Amino acid sequence: MTITATSAQERMTRAKEASRSVGLLDDGAKARALNAIADALDAATADVVAANADDLARGRDSGLSEGLLDRLRLDDARVHALASAVRDVALLPDPVGRVLDERTLANGVSLQKVSVPFGVVGSIYEARPNVTVDIAALALRSGNAVVLRGGTAAQSSNAALVAVMRAALESVGVDPEAIQTVDDFGRDGANALMQARGLVDVLVPRGSAQLIETVVTQSSVPVIETGAGVVHIVLDASAPLEWAEQIVVNAKAQRPSVCNAVETVLVVRDAADRLIPPVAAALESAGVTIHGDEAVRALVAGAAPATDDDWATEHMSLDLSMRVVDDLDEALAHIRRYSTHHTESIVTADEENAERFLAEVDSAVVMANASTRFTDGGEFGFGAEVGISTQKLHARGPMGLPELTSTKWLARGAGQIRA
Amino acid sequence: MTITATSAQERMTRAKEASRSVGLLDDGAKARALNAIADALDAATADVVAANADDLARGRDSGLSEGLLDRLRLDDARVHALASAVRDVALLPDPVGRVLDERTLANGVSLQKVSVPFGVVGSIYEARPNVTVDIAALALRSGNAVVLRGGTAAQSSNAALVAVMRAALESVGVDPEAIQTVDDFGRDGANALMQARGLVDVLVPRGSAQLIETVVTQSSVPVIETGAGVVHIVLDASAPLEWAEQIVVNAKAQRPSVCNAVETVLVVRDAADRLIPPVAAALESAGVTIHGDEAVRALVAGAAPATDDDWATEHMSLDLSMRVVDDLDEALAHIRRYSTHHTESIVTADEENAERFLAEVDSAVVMANASTRFTDGGEFGFGAEVGISTQKLHARGPMGLPELTSTKWLARGAGQIRA
């Protein structure tokens, strides 16, 4: 359904109005709306792919890298995969209406704390047009309207996807104004979203560390920070070689471009001679370039020298920083200094050290003897992932549908007054 | 214990460092620290009252009203009451270390979501020096360090209270740097707090609507908005007169200066003739001035005319706005327009209308047939109240100690990697 509202303000106002009816939809109605969206995406595949071709042509003209062009690309298979993901979201349990607390006051007033939709969820994101459908589906499943601001590179694709989703909502009697985009207002659209206190209830940025930093510092709308991962693994003095090897290689090489991939390995000095040569060899076999401090380079011929910048860098590539630390204290101090509070793991056979690490590290997910790649909504069994929160307010770590809800207290009385 | 750190930045850094050890204190150690603070406050009553006398003298010189001087005043009884409130906080259950979710992945990795302290809680507040002790005690009970920025008017009192609390912490072996003030840096102190991302984990403003608005819009540290209450009561067509009368009078007159006091009563037209005259009479007996629309004034001789501003005003006095609406729809529309999303209540004998009101009103607390004065941490049985959140992120409504904690996920494995 075509967007007729001509200003960002008006579109956000319509989203707010639509959020009232969408917030009251029951489980079945929300699932039907999502399935209608999925069917509509399948049916409109050719249109979406054609719109995407415009974005790809513009991208090529403006010199986008092959990697970015691939992130931008939608073909038949990818559109069908998107539709299929929406059907999966439709199957998830309704996060609205859960009773989270219940109490009856001495005077007989009954209190219930129930989960309710936020109202309007805003999202500012980059590059991949699939986020457009992903966020809209998750917002709708949790009874929210959504205002989207995607990457300029994907503007035609996003417009096509939004039009398909709005038409699908209308076809099942759901207010299509519940899905809005402000892509066409460029930077003004993003600014409008960030200043829309009272219209937008929460803003979820997804993308580069720089994008997230901008949104977090400039938005007066409450933000859920999802984020960059300078992720650490500590190899403790007692770390079993087999675990150290497989966890470090898995955490770095299985998918190096994601936020839960490890960036820095800290090896406790007592274990350096025993662990570093075989772990480094395994990493090098997996194509990893090690950036090592002096002690590491003394043991790994092929290691590049680590710079101060390396410790703070989310490589997002087959590069890994590695440092020898005197003991667990020094490892914890390094993590305090450089961690982005996403995920850290220790490999150790010493239960006391494991528990100390779990207690003292201040990150969303803290692990002992497991790969950092497990920090993921899907792996955690959430069925869907809104993002991975690296802040401490509201949600921390992988966010599922319940993290797209707020709460309210309901009080039912019979004329009670306060004494 | 004297503060030696000379810049706001350095004090916040020390608070962050102290938060590591304070966050690991067990229940008993935190309770002991709070009882030490209470004892120290009792012992130092004369010093605190003397410091307060300086503030009062300055206040008188600068022409503070009697009301504000009274809010500022600390005498022996008030200091003892403060100490006693700290002992009550010591008795509350430890909100840290609760296991909020638990799951074991198919591969055997065990996951636990546990409550953890935020780290450093900042607070910007006004006038009353008792907030200094109140917030510090609540923060400490939940394992947090605290950085305080109180009102300039209470600067000497706050400095004395902070010194007493820091000395008490030191006397029981708790890092005194866990309690900091930046009062002496004036506006720069507040700005430093609002920009202290990475040092301060959450900021809780307490005070006027204007103070809260400033913090919410200027802070890059996540804020929990506590807030102003333009609170509504709807008298539905079927409202029993007795309930209408007692709830409206209680909600307005029992304590008019607080955020859960009612500001606007909306009367459904069918009940206007039946309810307005007796309810208005009861209000007038309680000393309330009614600001009414035309329909109200036709029924209440003594009513002042309501202006457009009245509907958006938190009177905080024995003034009440009153309007006749056509039906529940118009009442809900009025509330959408003017509510600050704090508390609203409906008085009705019609269960369907009650449930519709509970479902549709988008406020922290929504009531049927009860006084809005029940929106309070103490009344809800929380044992302590950090504030009443009017935002939707993290906490909504009365906040107890658990709302001063975040969470983290702990993962315990035996070498598992992601397939």
PDB file of C-alpha atoms in Angstrom, chain A residues 16 20 24 101 103 105 107 109 111 113 116-120 197 201-202 213 216-217 219-220 222-225 243 246-248 250 254-255 260 336 355 357-371 373-376 379-382 391-398 403 405-419, chain B residues 16 20 24 101 103 105 107 109 111 113 116-120 197 201-202 213 216-217 219-220 222-225 243 246-248 250 254-255 260 336 355 357-371 373-376 379-382 391-398 403 405-419:
ATOM      1  CA  LYS A  16       1.805   5.797  16.707  1.00  0.00           C
ATOM      2  CA  ARG A  20      -2.997   1.282  19.271  1.00  0.00           C
ATOM      3  CA  LEU A  24      -4.510  -5.069  20.836  1.00  0.00           C
ATOM      4  CA  ASP A 101       4.151 -10.544  38.646  1.00  0.00           C
ATOM      5  CA  ARG A 103       0.137  -9.604  44.127  1.00  0.00           C
ATOM      6  CA  LEU A 105      -2.605  -5.826  48.597  1.00  0.00           C
ATOM      7  CA  ASN A 107      -6.811  -3.946  51.227  1.00  0.00           C
ATOM      8  CA  VAL A 109      -6.596  -4.384  45.399  1.00  0.00           C
ATOM      9  CA  LEU A 111      -2.098  -6.071  41.019  1.00  0.00           C
ATOM     10  CA  LYS A 113       2.353  -6.793  35.952  1.00  0.00           C
ATOM     11  CA  VAL A 116       2.693  -5.004  26.649  1.00  0.00           C
ATOM     12  CA  PRO A 117       4.063  -3.844  23.311  1.00  0.00           C
ATOM     13  CA  PHE A 118       6.421  -0.867  23.353  1.00  0.00           C
ATOM     14  CA  GLY A 119       4.153   0.898  20.876  1.00  0.00           C
ATOM     15  CA  VAL A 120       6.410   2.142  18.092  1.00  0.00           C
ATOM     16  CA  ARG A 197      10.264  11.337  21.873  1.00  0.00           C
ATOM     17  CA  ASP A 201       9.135   4.410  22.123  1.00  0.00           C
ATOM     18  CA  VAL A 202      12.466   2.709  21.516  1.00  0.00           C
ATOM     19  CA  GLU A 213      27.687   5.395  18.516  1.00  0.00           C
ATOM     20  CA  VAL A 216      23.376   6.342  21.140  1.00  0.00           C
ATOM     21  CA  THR A 217      24.857   9.798  21.634  1.00  0.00           C
ATOM     22  CA  SER A 219      19.054  10.164  20.207  1.00  0.00           C
ATOM     23  CA  SER A 220      16.687  11.522  22.820  1.00  0.00           C
ATOM     24  CA  PRO A 222      15.571   5.599  24.465  1.00  0.00           C
ATOM     25  CA  VAL A 223      18.015   3.347  22.583  1.00  0.00           C
ATOM     26  CA  ILE A 224      18.845  -0.314  22.896  1.00  0.00           C
ATOM     27  CA  GLU A 225      22.516  -0.451  22.025  1.00  0.00           C
ATOM     28  CA  TRP A 243      39.663 -27.312  24.195  1.00  0.00           C
ATOM     29  CA  GLN A 246      39.080 -26.063  19.055  1.00  0.00           C
ATOM     30  CA  ILE A 247      37.441 -23.153  20.879  1.00  0.00           C
ATOM     31  CA  VAL A 248      39.871 -20.517  19.589  1.00  0.00           C
ATOM     32  CA  ASN A 250      35.926 -22.057  16.080  1.00  0.00           C
ATOM     33  CA  GLN A 254      33.928 -20.311  11.689  1.00  0.00           C
ATOM     34  CA  ARG A 255      32.502 -16.898  10.728  1.00  0.00           C
ATOM     35  CA  ASN A 260      30.587 -12.883  18.500  1.00  0.00           C
ATOM     36  CA  ARG A 336      38.360  -4.312  31.544  1.00  0.00           C
ATOM     37  CA  GLU A 355      33.941 -19.140  38.563  1.00  0.00           C
ATOM     38  CA  PHE A 357      36.068 -15.197  35.594  1.00  0.00           C
ATOM     39  CA  LEU A 358      32.280 -15.683  35.381  1.00  0.00           C
ATOM     40  CA  ALA A 359      31.750 -13.475  38.442  1.00  0.00           C
ATOM     41  CA  GLU A 360      34.164 -10.680  37.644  1.00  0.00           C
ATOM     42  CA  VAL A 361      33.912 -10.093  33.920  1.00  0.00           C
ATOM     43  CA  ASP A 362      31.365  -7.363  33.204  1.00  0.00           C
ATOM     44  CA  SER A 363      29.993  -8.505  29.843  1.00  0.00           C
ATOM     45  CA  ALA A 364      26.610  -9.495  28.457  1.00  0.00           C
ATOM     46  CA  VAL A 365      27.708 -13.128  28.143  1.00  0.00           C
ATOM     47  CA  VAL A 366      30.584 -14.647  30.124  1.00  0.00           C
ATOM     48  CA  MET A 367      31.652 -18.186  29.322  1.00  0.00           C
ATOM     49  CA  ALA A 368      33.873 -20.933  30.624  1.00  0.00           C
ATOM     50  CA  ASN A 369      35.052 -23.569  28.172  1.00  0.00           C
ATOM     51  CA  ALA A 370      32.743 -22.743  25.305  1.00  0.00           C
ATOM     52  CA  SER A 371      33.056 -20.936  21.991  1.00  0.00           C
ATOM     53  CA  ARG A 373      30.098 -18.044  18.788  1.00  0.00           C
ATOM     54  CA  PHE A 374      27.285 -19.338  21.022  1.00  0.00           C
ATOM     55  CA  THR A 375      26.239 -15.769  21.870  1.00  0.00           C
ATOM     56  CA  ASP A 376      23.292 -15.773  19.512  1.00  0.00           C
ATOM     57  CA  GLU A 379      21.731 -20.770  19.699  1.00  0.00           C
ATOM     58  CA  PHE A 380      20.162 -19.651  22.993  1.00  0.00           C
ATOM     59  CA  GLY A 381      16.850 -21.088  21.777  1.00  0.00           C
ATOM     60  CA  PHE A 382      15.023 -17.767  21.420  1.00  0.00           C
ATOM     61  CA  GLN A 391      24.122  -2.146  27.301  1.00  0.00           C
ATOM     62  CA  LYS A 392      22.846  -2.863  30.767  1.00  0.00           C
ATOM     63  CA  LEU A 393      19.416  -1.243  30.647  1.00  0.00           C
ATOM     64  CA  HIS A 394      16.324  -3.287  29.727  1.00  0.00           C
ATOM     65  CA  ALA A 395      18.053  -6.110  27.855  1.00  0.00           C
ATOM     66  CA  ARG A 396      21.564  -7.516  27.850  1.00  0.00           C
ATOM     67  CA  GLY A 397      22.945 -10.111  25.463  1.00  0.00           C
ATOM     68  CA  PRO A 398      20.896 -11.795  22.749  1.00  0.00           C
ATOM     69  CA  GLU A 403      12.803  -7.832  24.767  1.00  0.00           C
ATOM     70  CA  THR A 405       7.918  -5.583  24.993  1.00  0.00           C
ATOM     71  CA  SER A 406       7.525  -3.303  27.976  1.00  0.00           C
ATOM     72  CA  THR A 407       5.259  -3.885  30.970  1.00  0.00           C
ATOM     73  CA  LYS A 408       2.404  -2.195  32.683  1.00  0.00           C
ATOM     74  CA  TRP A 409       0.769  -2.673  36.063  1.00  0.00           C
ATOM     75  CA  LEU A 410      -2.958  -3.342  36.171  1.00  0.00           C
ATOM     76  CA  ALA A 411      -4.776  -2.645  39.429  1.00  0.00           C
ATOM     77  CA  ARG A 412      -8.317  -3.901  40.028  1.00  0.00           C
ATOM     78  CA  GLY A 413     -10.135  -2.658  43.090  1.00  0.00           C
ATOM     79  CA  ALA A 414     -13.563  -2.104  44.582  1.00  0.00           C
ATOM     80  CA  GLY A 415     -13.394   1.477  45.713  1.00  0.00           C
ATOM     81  CA  GLN A 416     -10.193   1.247  47.794  1.00  0.00           C
ATOM     82  CA  ILE A 417      -8.485   4.472  48.869  1.00  0.00           C
ATOM     83  CA  ARG A 418      -5.144   5.097  50.536  1.00  0.00           C
ATOM     84  CA  ALA A 419      -5.180   5.486  54.298  1.00  0.00           C
TER      85      ALA A 419
ATOM     86  CA  LYS B  16      33.859   2.678  38.585  1.00  0.00           C
ATOM     87  CA  ARG B  20      34.129  -3.937  41.067  1.00  0.00           C
ATOM     88  CA  LEU B  24      31.085  -8.780  44.600  1.00  0.00           C
ATOM     89  CA  ASP B 101      16.441 -17.917  33.447  1.00  0.00           C
ATOM     90  CA  ARG B 103      18.558 -23.513  30.044  1.00  0.00           C
ATOM     91  CA  LEU B 105      21.662 -26.346  25.159  1.00  0.00           C
ATOM     92  CA  ASN B 107      25.241 -29.731  23.198  1.00  0.00           C
ATOM     93  CA  VAL B 109      26.404 -25.961  27.499  1.00  0.00           C
ATOM     94  CA  LEU B 111      23.185 -21.157  30.488  1.00  0.00           C
ATOM     95  CA  LYS B 113      20.763 -15.496  33.333  1.00  0.00           C
ATOM     96  CA  VAL B 116      24.082  -8.313  38.553  1.00  0.00           C
ATOM     97  CA  PRO B 117      24.633  -4.750  39.766  1.00  0.00           C
ATOM     98  CA  PHE B 118      24.601  -2.027  37.118  1.00  0.00           C
ATOM     99  CA  GLY B 119      28.036  -0.927  38.295  1.00  0.00           C
ATOM    100  CA  VAL B 120      27.819   2.828  38.796  1.00  0.00           C
ATOM    101  CA  ARG B 197      29.322   6.827  29.046  1.00  0.00           C
ATOM    102  CA  ASP B 201      25.993   2.819  33.759  1.00  0.00           C
ATOM    103  CA  VAL B 202      22.640   4.431  34.408  1.00  0.00           C
ATOM    104  CA  GLU B 213      13.494  16.688  30.630  1.00  0.00           C
ATOM    105  CA  VAL B 216      16.617  12.822  29.343  1.00  0.00           C
ATOM    106  CA  THR B 217      17.406  14.961  26.311  1.00  0.00           C
ATOM    107  CA  SER B 219      22.410  12.629  28.618  1.00  0.00           C
ATOM    108  CA  SER B 220      24.307  10.107  26.529  1.00  0.00           C
ATOM    109  CA  PRO B 222      21.184   5.645  29.610  1.00  0.00           C
ATOM    110  CA  VAL B 223      18.509   7.318  31.747  1.00  0.00           C
ATOM    111  CA  ILE B 224      15.617   5.925  33.732  1.00  0.00           C
ATOM    112  CA  GLU B 225      12.981   8.617  33.453  1.00  0.00           C
ATOM    113  CA  TRP B 243     -16.584   5.030  45.032  1.00  0.00           C
ATOM    114  CA  GLN B 246     -14.037   8.668  47.973  1.00  0.00           C
ATOM    115  CA  ILE B 247     -11.552   7.818  45.201  1.00  0.00           C
ATOM    116  CA  VAL B 248     -11.487  11.327  43.705  1.00  0.00           C
ATOM    117  CA  ASN B 250      -8.469  10.618  48.254  1.00  0.00           C
ATOM    118  CA  GLN B 254      -4.730  13.143  50.697  1.00  0.00           C
ATOM    119  CA  ARG B 255      -1.363  14.495  49.518  1.00  0.00           C
ATOM    120  CA  ASN B 260       0.400  10.042  41.942  1.00  0.00           C
ATOM    121  CA  ARG B 336      -3.899   9.944  25.050  1.00  0.00           C
ATOM    122  CA  GLU B 355     -11.229  -4.120  31.111  1.00  0.00           C
ATOM    123  CA  PHE B 357      -9.712   0.915  30.021  1.00  0.00           C
ATOM    124  CA  LEU B 358      -7.069  -1.412  31.513  1.00  0.00           C
ATOM    125  CA  ALA B 359      -6.171  -2.742  28.071  1.00  0.00           C
ATOM    126  CA  GLU B 360      -6.125   0.513  26.127  1.00  0.00           C
ATOM    127  CA  VAL B 361      -4.574   3.085  28.418  1.00  0.00           C
ATOM    128  CA  ASP B 362      -0.840   3.295  27.793  1.00  0.00           C
ATOM    129  CA  SER B 363       0.418   4.195  31.269  1.00  0.00           C
ATOM    130  CA  ALA B 364       2.761   2.646  33.812  1.00  0.00           C
ATOM    131  CA  VAL B 365      -0.136   1.846  36.137  1.00  0.00           C
ATOM    132  CA  VAL B 366      -3.752   1.538  34.969  1.00  0.00           C
ATOM    133  CA  MET B 367      -6.448   1.071  37.583  1.00  0.00           C
ATOM    134  CA  ALA B 368     -10.119   0.271  37.885  1.00  0.00           C
ATOM    135  CA  ASN B 369     -11.940   1.387  41.018  1.00  0.00           C
ATOM    136  CA  ALA B 370      -8.916   2.290  43.119  1.00  0.00           C
ATOM    137  CA  SER B 371      -7.200   5.514  44.157  1.00  0.00           C
ATOM    138  CA  ARG B 373      -2.369   7.210  45.271  1.00  0.00           C
ATOM    139  CA  PHE B 374      -1.590   3.455  45.336  1.00  0.00           C
ATOM    140  CA  THR B 375       1.101   3.914  42.665  1.00  0.00           C
ATOM    141  CA  ASP B 376       3.969   3.730  45.115  1.00  0.00           C
ATOM    142  CA  GLU B 379       2.133   0.402  48.718  1.00  0.00           C
ATOM    143  CA  PHE B 380       3.114  -2.207  46.108  1.00  0.00           C
ATOM    144  CA  GLY B 381       5.100  -4.017  48.802  1.00  0.00           C
ATOM    145  CA  PHE B 382       8.567  -3.354  47.343  1.00  0.00           C
ATOM    146  CA  GLN B 391       9.343   5.311  30.461  1.00  0.00           C
ATOM    147  CA  LYS B 392       8.949   1.923  28.842  1.00  0.00           C
ATOM    148  CA  LEU B 393      12.552   0.721  28.779  1.00  0.00           C
ATOM    149  CA  HIS B 394      13.915  -1.440  31.606  1.00  0.00           C
ATOM    150  CA  ALA B 395      11.437  -0.476  34.316  1.00  0.00           C
ATOM    151  CA  ARG B 396       7.939   0.965  34.304  1.00  0.00           C
ATOM    152  CA  GLY B 397       5.996   2.176  37.312  1.00  0.00           C
ATOM    153  CA  PRO B 398       7.281   1.987  40.894  1.00  0.00           C
ATOM    154  CA  GLU B 403      15.233  -2.342  39.041  1.00  0.00           C
ATOM    155  CA  THR B 405      20.213  -4.371  38.704  1.00  0.00           C
ATOM    156  CA  SER B 406      21.074  -5.539  35.213  1.00  0.00           C
ATOM    157  CA  THR B 407      21.625  -9.115  34.110  1.00  0.00           C
ATOM    158  CA  LYS B 408      24.332 -11.186  32.545  1.00  0.00           C
ATOM    159  CA  TRP B 409      24.360 -14.591  30.950  1.00  0.00           C
ATOM    160  CA  LEU B 410      26.766 -17.192  32.303  1.00  0.00           C
ATOM    161  CA  ALA B 411      27.675 -20.111  30.046  1.00  0.00           C
ATOM    162  CA  ARG B 412      29.458 -23.182  31.410  1.00  0.00           C
ATOM    163  CA  GLY B 413      30.744 -25.726  28.912  1.00  0.00           C
ATOM    164  CA  ALA B 414      33.256 -28.497  28.436  1.00  0.00           C
ATOM    165  CA  GLY B 415      34.951 -27.503  25.217  1.00  0.00           C
ATOM    166  CA  GLN B 416      31.819 -27.091  23.063  1.00  0.00           C
ATOM    167  CA  ILE B 417      32.138 -25.318  19.717  1.00  0.00           C
ATOM    168  CA  ARG B 418      29.523 -24.128  17.238  1.00  0.00           C
ATOM    169  CA  ALA B 419      28.771 -26.463  14.367  1.00  0.00           C
TER     170      ALA B 419
END
